[in-house]
Amino acid sequence: MVCAHDEEQNLRELIPLLLKQDYGEFEIIVVEDRSNDESFDYLYEACKQHAQLRMVPVKSKPDHVNGKKFALTLGIKAAKHEWVLLTDADCRPNGNLWIKEMSRHFSSEKSIVLGYSPYLKTSGFLNLFIRFEGLLTAMQYMGMALFGRPYMGVGRNLAYRKKLFLDNKGFNSHLSVTGGDDDLFINEVSTKMNTVVCLGSDSVVFSKPKTSWSDYYIQKVRHLSVGRHYNWSDKLILGTFSMSMIGSWLLFAPAVVFSSFLYVPVLAFSLRMILITVLIRTASLRLGDTFAAWKTPFLDFIFVIYYLVIGPVALYTNKIRWKKT
């Protein structure tokens, strides 16, 4: 299932890739969310050519409801099958086995499958940092899920049961919140028993990254602001991770200056850098990605600045729109 607002070109690229998926019976639902481009016309013609492709048009929405959540709700209700596999229009499956790999984890005991969606590699420092931040985020939510503490997923590569969505009244508890159609919903309904992680290159879905710092800034403020609505235990764990990262850099210089044994803070800091670099490399390979782990120490420092700049803004930001809808 894909929700699309003014995504004609992306849909022209994505839908042929979805139609080529090596899987049995499945339908492709595209929720056309009040687009101003030619998305509707393209989908209308494409649906006539491909029986498994369906369009769910959104003509209007209630004022108090977030646009994407309303669109997703209509799409999920229209789905014929029990399992709903989500991605975005600007995403591209890494081959024709994506559905097959994700569906391997569909079972009577499980209701949620968390997938990995890294950002496409391009040139420039912004892209490098975006990919690093995305990998760190995946390590957190997938790692916690593997340890029995699932708390979020990403809608670019996420599957769950239609019944799970309907039984829990969908996004009802956070309908007006911009964002959170993936992580807030998963934060509410995921458990150790009903959630599974899908790893491997065939299950990867690549996403187009932002190409300007201003667009990335807006995106991350939206993402981080949603975290305020997580349950308190998840916020505590994530906060501890953030503070440990920030603290290691902020306290390093004072520790070196005031320590009676210079080698102690230097050794501790070096061990942390080595450990994080090894974890980044291991996770990247295990997830089916390729990231230059040797750049981790520098990116780790930039990540601290990122947290200190965007974190306070996200904490006090209340209204952010999804594609101005």
Coordinates of C-alpha atoms in Angstrom, one line a residue:
M1 CA 0.0 0.0 0.0
V2 CA 1.2 3.5 -0.9
C3 CA -0.2 6.9 0.0
A4 CA 0.7 9.5 -2.6
H5 CA 0.2 13.3 -2.7
D6 CA 1.7 14.9 -5.9
E7 CA 3.9 11.9 -6.6
E8 CA 3.2 11.2 -10.3
Q9 CA 6.8 10.7 -11.3
N10 CA 7.6 8.6 -8.3
L11 CA 4.5 6.5 -8.9
R12 CA 5.6 6.0 -12.5
E13 CA 8.9 4.6 -11.3
L14 CA 7.6 2.6 -8.3
I15 CA 4.5 0.8 -9.6
P16 CA 6.3 -1.1 -12.3
L17 CA 8.7 -2.4 -9.7
L18 CA 5.8 -3.5 -7.5
L19 CA 4.1 -5.2 -10.4
K20 CA 7.3 -7.2 -11.0
Q21 CA 7.4 -8.6 -7.5
D22 CA 7.9 -12.4 -7.4
Y23 CA 4.9 -13.3 -5.2
G24 CA 1.6 -15.1 -5.5
E25 CA -1.7 -13.3 -5.1
F26 CA -1.4 -9.7 -4.0
E27 CA -3.0 -6.3 -4.7
I28 CA -1.3 -2.9 -5.0
I29 CA -3.4 -0.2 -3.4
V30 CA -2.4 3.4 -4.1
V31 CA -4.3 6.0 -2.0
E32 CA -4.4 9.1 -4.2
D33 CA -4.5 11.9 -1.6
R34 CA -5.9 15.1 -3.3
S35 CA -3.0 15.5 -5.7
N36 CA -2.5 18.6 -7.8
D37 CA -0.4 16.9 -10.5
E38 CA -1.4 14.2 -12.9
S39 CA -1.3 11.3 -10.3
F40 CA -5.0 10.6 -10.6
D41 CA -4.9 10.3 -14.4
Y42 CA -1.8 8.1 -14.4
L43 CA -3.3 5.8 -11.8
Y44 CA -6.7 5.7 -13.6
E45 CA -5.0 4.5 -16.8
A46 CA -2.7 2.1 -15.0
C47 CA -5.5 0.5 -13.1
K48 CA -7.2 -0.3 -16.4
Q49 CA -4.1 -2.1 -17.6
H50 CA -3.3 -4.0 -14.4
A51 CA -6.0 -5.9 -12.5
Q52 CA -4.1 -6.1 -9.3
L53 CA -3.6 -2.3 -9.1
R54 CA -6.3 -0.4 -7.3
M55 CA -6.6 3.3 -6.6
V56 CA -8.4 4.7 -3.6
P57 CA -9.0 8.4 -4.2
V58 CA -9.3 10.9 -1.4
K59 CA -11.4 14.0 -2.3
S60 CA -11.5 15.7 1.1
K61 CA -10.8 15.1 4.7
P62 CA -12.1 16.2 8.1
D63 CA -10.3 19.4 9.3
H64 CA -9.2 17.8 12.6
V65 CA -7.5 14.8 11.0
N66 CA -4.0 14.5 9.7
G67 CA -4.0 14.0 5.9
K68 CA -1.8 11.0 5.6
K69 CA -3.4 9.1 8.5
F70 CA -6.8 9.7 6.9
A71 CA -5.6 8.4 3.6
L72 CA -4.0 5.4 5.1
T73 CA -7.1 4.6 7.1
L74 CA -9.2 4.6 3.9
G75 CA -6.6 2.4 2.1
I76 CA -6.4 -0.1 4.9
K77 CA -10.2 -0.4 5.1
A78 CA -10.3 -1.0 1.4
A79 CA -7.7 -3.8 1.5
K80 CA -9.0 -7.2 0.5
H81 CA -6.2 -9.2 2.3
E82 CA -5.4 -9.6 6.0
W83 CA -1.8 -8.4 5.7
V84 CA -1.0 -4.8 4.7
L85 CA 2.6 -4.1 3.5
L86 CA 3.4 -0.4 3.5
T87 CA 5.9 1.7 1.6
D88 CA 6.1 5.3 0.2
A89 CA 6.0 6.6 -3.3
D90 CA 9.6 7.7 -3.2
C91 CA 10.9 4.3 -2.1
R92 CA 12.3 1.5 -4.3
P93 CA 12.4 -2.2 -3.4
N94 CA 15.9 -3.8 -3.7
G95 CA 14.8 -6.3 -6.2
N96 CA 11.7 -8.4 -6.9
L97 CA 11.8 -10.5 -3.7
W98 CA 10.7 -7.8 -1.3
I99 CA 7.2 -9.0 -0.7
K100 CA 8.3 -12.6 -0.5
E101 CA 11.0 -11.8 2.1
M102 CA 8.7 -9.8 4.3
S103 CA 5.9 -12.3 4.0
R104 CA 8.1 -15.1 5.2
H105 CA 7.5 -13.7 8.7
F106 CA 3.7 -13.7 8.3
S107 CA 2.3 -16.2 10.8
S108 CA -0.6 -16.8 13.1
E109 CA 1.6 -15.8 16.1
K110 CA 2.8 -12.5 14.6
S111 CA 0.9 -9.3 13.7
I112 CA 3.8 -6.9 12.9
V113 CA 6.8 -7.2 10.6
L114 CA 9.5 -4.5 10.9
G115 CA 11.6 -3.9 7.7
Y116 CA 14.6 -1.8 7.0
S117 CA 14.6 1.2 4.6
P118 CA 17.9 2.9 4.2
Y119 CA 18.4 6.0 2.1
L120 CA 19.9 5.9 -1.4
K121 CA 23.6 6.8 -1.6
T122 CA 24.5 9.9 -3.5
S123 CA 27.3 12.4 -3.3
G124 CA 27.8 15.0 -0.6
F125 CA 28.0 15.3 3.2
L126 CA 24.3 15.8 3.7
N127 CA 23.6 12.4 2.1
L128 CA 26.3 10.8 4.2
F129 CA 24.8 12.1 7.4
I130 CA 21.3 11.2 6.5
R131 CA 22.4 7.6 5.8
F132 CA 24.2 7.5 9.1
E133 CA 21.3 8.8 11.0
G134 CA 18.9 6.4 9.3
L135 CA 21.2 3.5 10.1
L136 CA 21.4 4.5 13.8
T137 CA 17.6 4.8 14.0
A138 CA 17.2 1.3 12.4
M139 CA 19.8 -0.1 14.9
Q140 CA 17.7 1.3 17.7
Y141 CA 14.2 0.2 16.7
M142 CA 15.2 -3.2 15.3
G143 CA 17.7 -3.9 18.1
M144 CA 15.1 -3.2 20.7
A145 CA 12.6 -5.3 18.9
L146 CA 15.0 -8.2 18.8
F147 CA 15.5 -7.8 22.5
G148 CA 11.7 -8.0 23.0
R149 CA 11.1 -4.2 23.3
P150 CA 9.6 -3.1 20.0
Y151 CA 8.7 0.6 20.0
M152 CA 8.5 1.8 16.4
G153 CA 8.7 1.0 12.8
V154 CA 9.1 3.0 9.6
G155 CA 6.2 3.3 7.1
R156 CA 8.7 2.9 4.2
N157 CA 8.9 -0.8 5.0
L158 CA 6.4 -2.1 7.4
A159 CA 3.7 -4.8 7.5
Y160 CA 0.9 -5.5 9.9
R161 CA -2.5 -7.2 10.0
K162 CA -5.6 -5.3 8.9
K163 CA -7.3 -6.8 12.0
L164 CA -4.7 -5.4 14.3
F165 CA -5.3 -1.9 12.9
L166 CA -9.1 -2.1 13.0
D167 CA -9.3 -3.7 16.5
N168 CA -7.1 -0.9 17.9
K169 CA -9.1 1.8 16.2
G170 CA -6.2 2.7 13.9
F171 CA -4.7 6.1 14.5
N172 CA -7.7 7.3 16.6
S173 CA -5.6 8.3 19.6
H174 CA -3.3 10.5 17.6
L175 CA -5.3 11.5 14.5
S176 CA -4.4 15.2 14.7
V177 CA -0.7 14.6 15.3
T178 CA 1.4 15.2 12.2
G179 CA 3.5 12.1 11.7
G180 CA 3.3 8.9 13.7
D181 CA 1.3 6.9 11.3
D182 CA 4.1 4.3 11.6
D183 CA 5.9 4.8 14.9
L184 CA 3.1 6.0 17.2
F185 CA 0.8 3.2 16.0
I186 CA 3.5 0.6 16.4
N187 CA 4.4 2.1 19.8
E188 CA 0.8 1.5 21.0
V189 CA 0.2 -2.0 19.6
S190 CA 3.5 -3.8 19.4
T191 CA 4.6 -6.4 22.0
K192 CA 7.4 -8.9 22.4
M193 CA 5.1 -11.7 21.1
N194 CA 3.4 -10.1 18.1
T195 CA 6.4 -8.4 16.5
V196 CA 9.2 -9.8 14.3
V197 CA 12.1 -8.2 12.5
C198 CA 12.9 -8.9 8.8
L199 CA 16.6 -8.7 7.9
G200 CA 18.6 -9.2 4.7
S201 CA 19.3 -7.4 1.4
D202 CA 16.2 -8.8 -0.4
S203 CA 13.9 -7.3 2.1
V204 CA 15.4 -3.8 1.9
V205 CA 13.5 -0.9 0.5
F206 CA 15.6 2.1 -0.5
S207 CA 14.2 5.6 0.0
K208 CA 15.1 8.9 -1.7
P209 CA 16.8 11.2 0.8
K210 CA 16.3 14.9 1.2
T211 CA 18.7 17.0 -0.9
S212 CA 18.7 20.3 1.0
W213 CA 19.5 21.0 4.7
S214 CA 16.3 23.0 5.1
D215 CA 14.1 20.1 3.9
Y216 CA 16.0 17.7 6.1
Y217 CA 15.6 20.0 9.1
I218 CA 11.8 20.1 8.6
Q219 CA 11.6 16.4 8.2
K220 CA 13.6 15.6 11.3
V221 CA 11.8 18.1 13.5
R222 CA 8.6 16.4 12.5
H223 CA 10.0 12.9 13.2
L224 CA 11.5 13.9 16.6
S225 CA 8.5 15.8 17.7
V226 CA 6.4 12.6 17.4
G227 CA 8.7 11.0 20.0
R228 CA 7.0 13.1 22.7
H229 CA 4.0 10.8 22.4
Y230 CA 5.9 7.5 23.0
N231 CA 5.2 5.7 26.3
W232 CA 7.4 6.8 29.1
S233 CA 9.6 3.7 29.3
D234 CA 10.6 4.0 25.6
K235 CA 11.3 7.7 26.0
L236 CA 13.5 6.9 29.0
I237 CA 15.5 4.3 27.0
L238 CA 15.9 6.5 24.0
G239 CA 16.7 9.5 26.2
T240 CA 19.5 7.6 27.9
F241 CA 21.0 6.6 24.6
S242 CA 21.0 10.3 23.4
M243 CA 22.4 11.6 26.7
S244 CA 25.2 9.0 26.7
M245 CA 26.2 10.1 23.2
I246 CA 26.1 13.8 24.0
G247 CA 27.7 13.3 27.4
S248 CA 30.7 11.4 26.0
W249 CA 31.6 14.3 23.8
L250 CA 30.8 17.1 26.2
L251 CA 32.6 15.5 29.1
F252 CA 35.7 14.3 27.2
A253 CA 37.7 17.6 27.3
P254 CA 37.0 18.3 31.0
A255 CA 37.8 14.7 31.9
V256 CA 41.2 15.0 30.1
V257 CA 42.0 18.4 31.8
F258 CA 41.0 17.4 35.3
S259 CA 41.8 13.7 35.4
S260 CA 44.9 12.6 37.4
F261 CA 45.4 9.8 35.0
L262 CA 45.2 11.1 31.4
Y263 CA 45.0 7.6 29.9
V264 CA 41.7 6.8 31.7
P265 CA 39.4 9.2 29.8
V266 CA 41.3 8.8 26.6
L267 CA 41.1 5.0 26.8
A268 CA 37.4 5.1 27.7
F269 CA 36.6 7.5 24.8
S270 CA 38.6 5.4 22.4
L271 CA 36.9 2.2 23.4
R272 CA 33.5 3.8 22.9
M273 CA 34.5 4.9 19.4
I274 CA 35.8 1.5 18.5
L275 CA 32.7 -0.2 19.8
I276 CA 30.4 2.1 17.9
T277 CA 32.3 1.8 14.7
V278 CA 32.3 -2.0 14.9
L279 CA 28.5 -2.0 15.7
I280 CA 27.8 0.3 12.7
R281 CA 29.8 -2.0 10.4
T282 CA 28.2 -5.2 11.7
A283 CA 24.7 -3.7 11.6
S284 CA 25.1 -2.3 8.1
L285 CA 26.2 -5.7 6.7
R286 CA 23.5 -7.6 8.6
L287 CA 20.8 -5.3 7.4
G288 CA 21.9 -5.7 3.7
D289 CA 23.3 -2.1 3.5
T290 CA 26.8 -0.9 2.8
F291 CA 28.0 2.0 4.9
A292 CA 31.6 3.3 5.3
A293 CA 31.9 2.6 9.0
W294 CA 35.3 4.2 9.3
K295 CA 33.6 7.6 9.1
T296 CA 31.7 6.9 12.3
P297 CA 33.7 8.9 14.8
F298 CA 33.3 12.2 12.8
L299 CA 29.6 11.5 12.1
D300 CA 29.1 10.7 15.8
F301 CA 30.3 14.1 16.7
I302 CA 28.1 15.8 14.1
F303 CA 25.2 13.7 15.4
V304 CA 25.6 15.4 18.8
I305 CA 25.4 18.8 17.3
Y306 CA 22.3 17.6 15.4
Y307 CA 20.7 16.5 18.6
L308 CA 21.5 19.7 20.4
V309 CA 20.1 21.9 17.6
I310 CA 17.0 19.9 16.5
G311 CA 16.1 18.3 19.8
P312 CA 14.9 21.4 21.6
V313 CA 13.0 22.6 18.5
A314 CA 11.2 19.3 18.1
L315 CA 10.3 19.3 21.8
Y316 CA 8.3 22.6 21.5
T317 CA 7.0 22.2 18.0
N318 CA 3.3 21.5 17.8
K319 CA 2.1 22.0 14.2
I320 CA 3.9 20.6 11.2
R321 CA 2.1 19.6 8.0
W322 CA 2.5 16.6 5.9
K323 CA 3.3 17.9 2.4
K324 CA 1.1 21.0 3.1
T325 CA -2.1 19.0 3.1

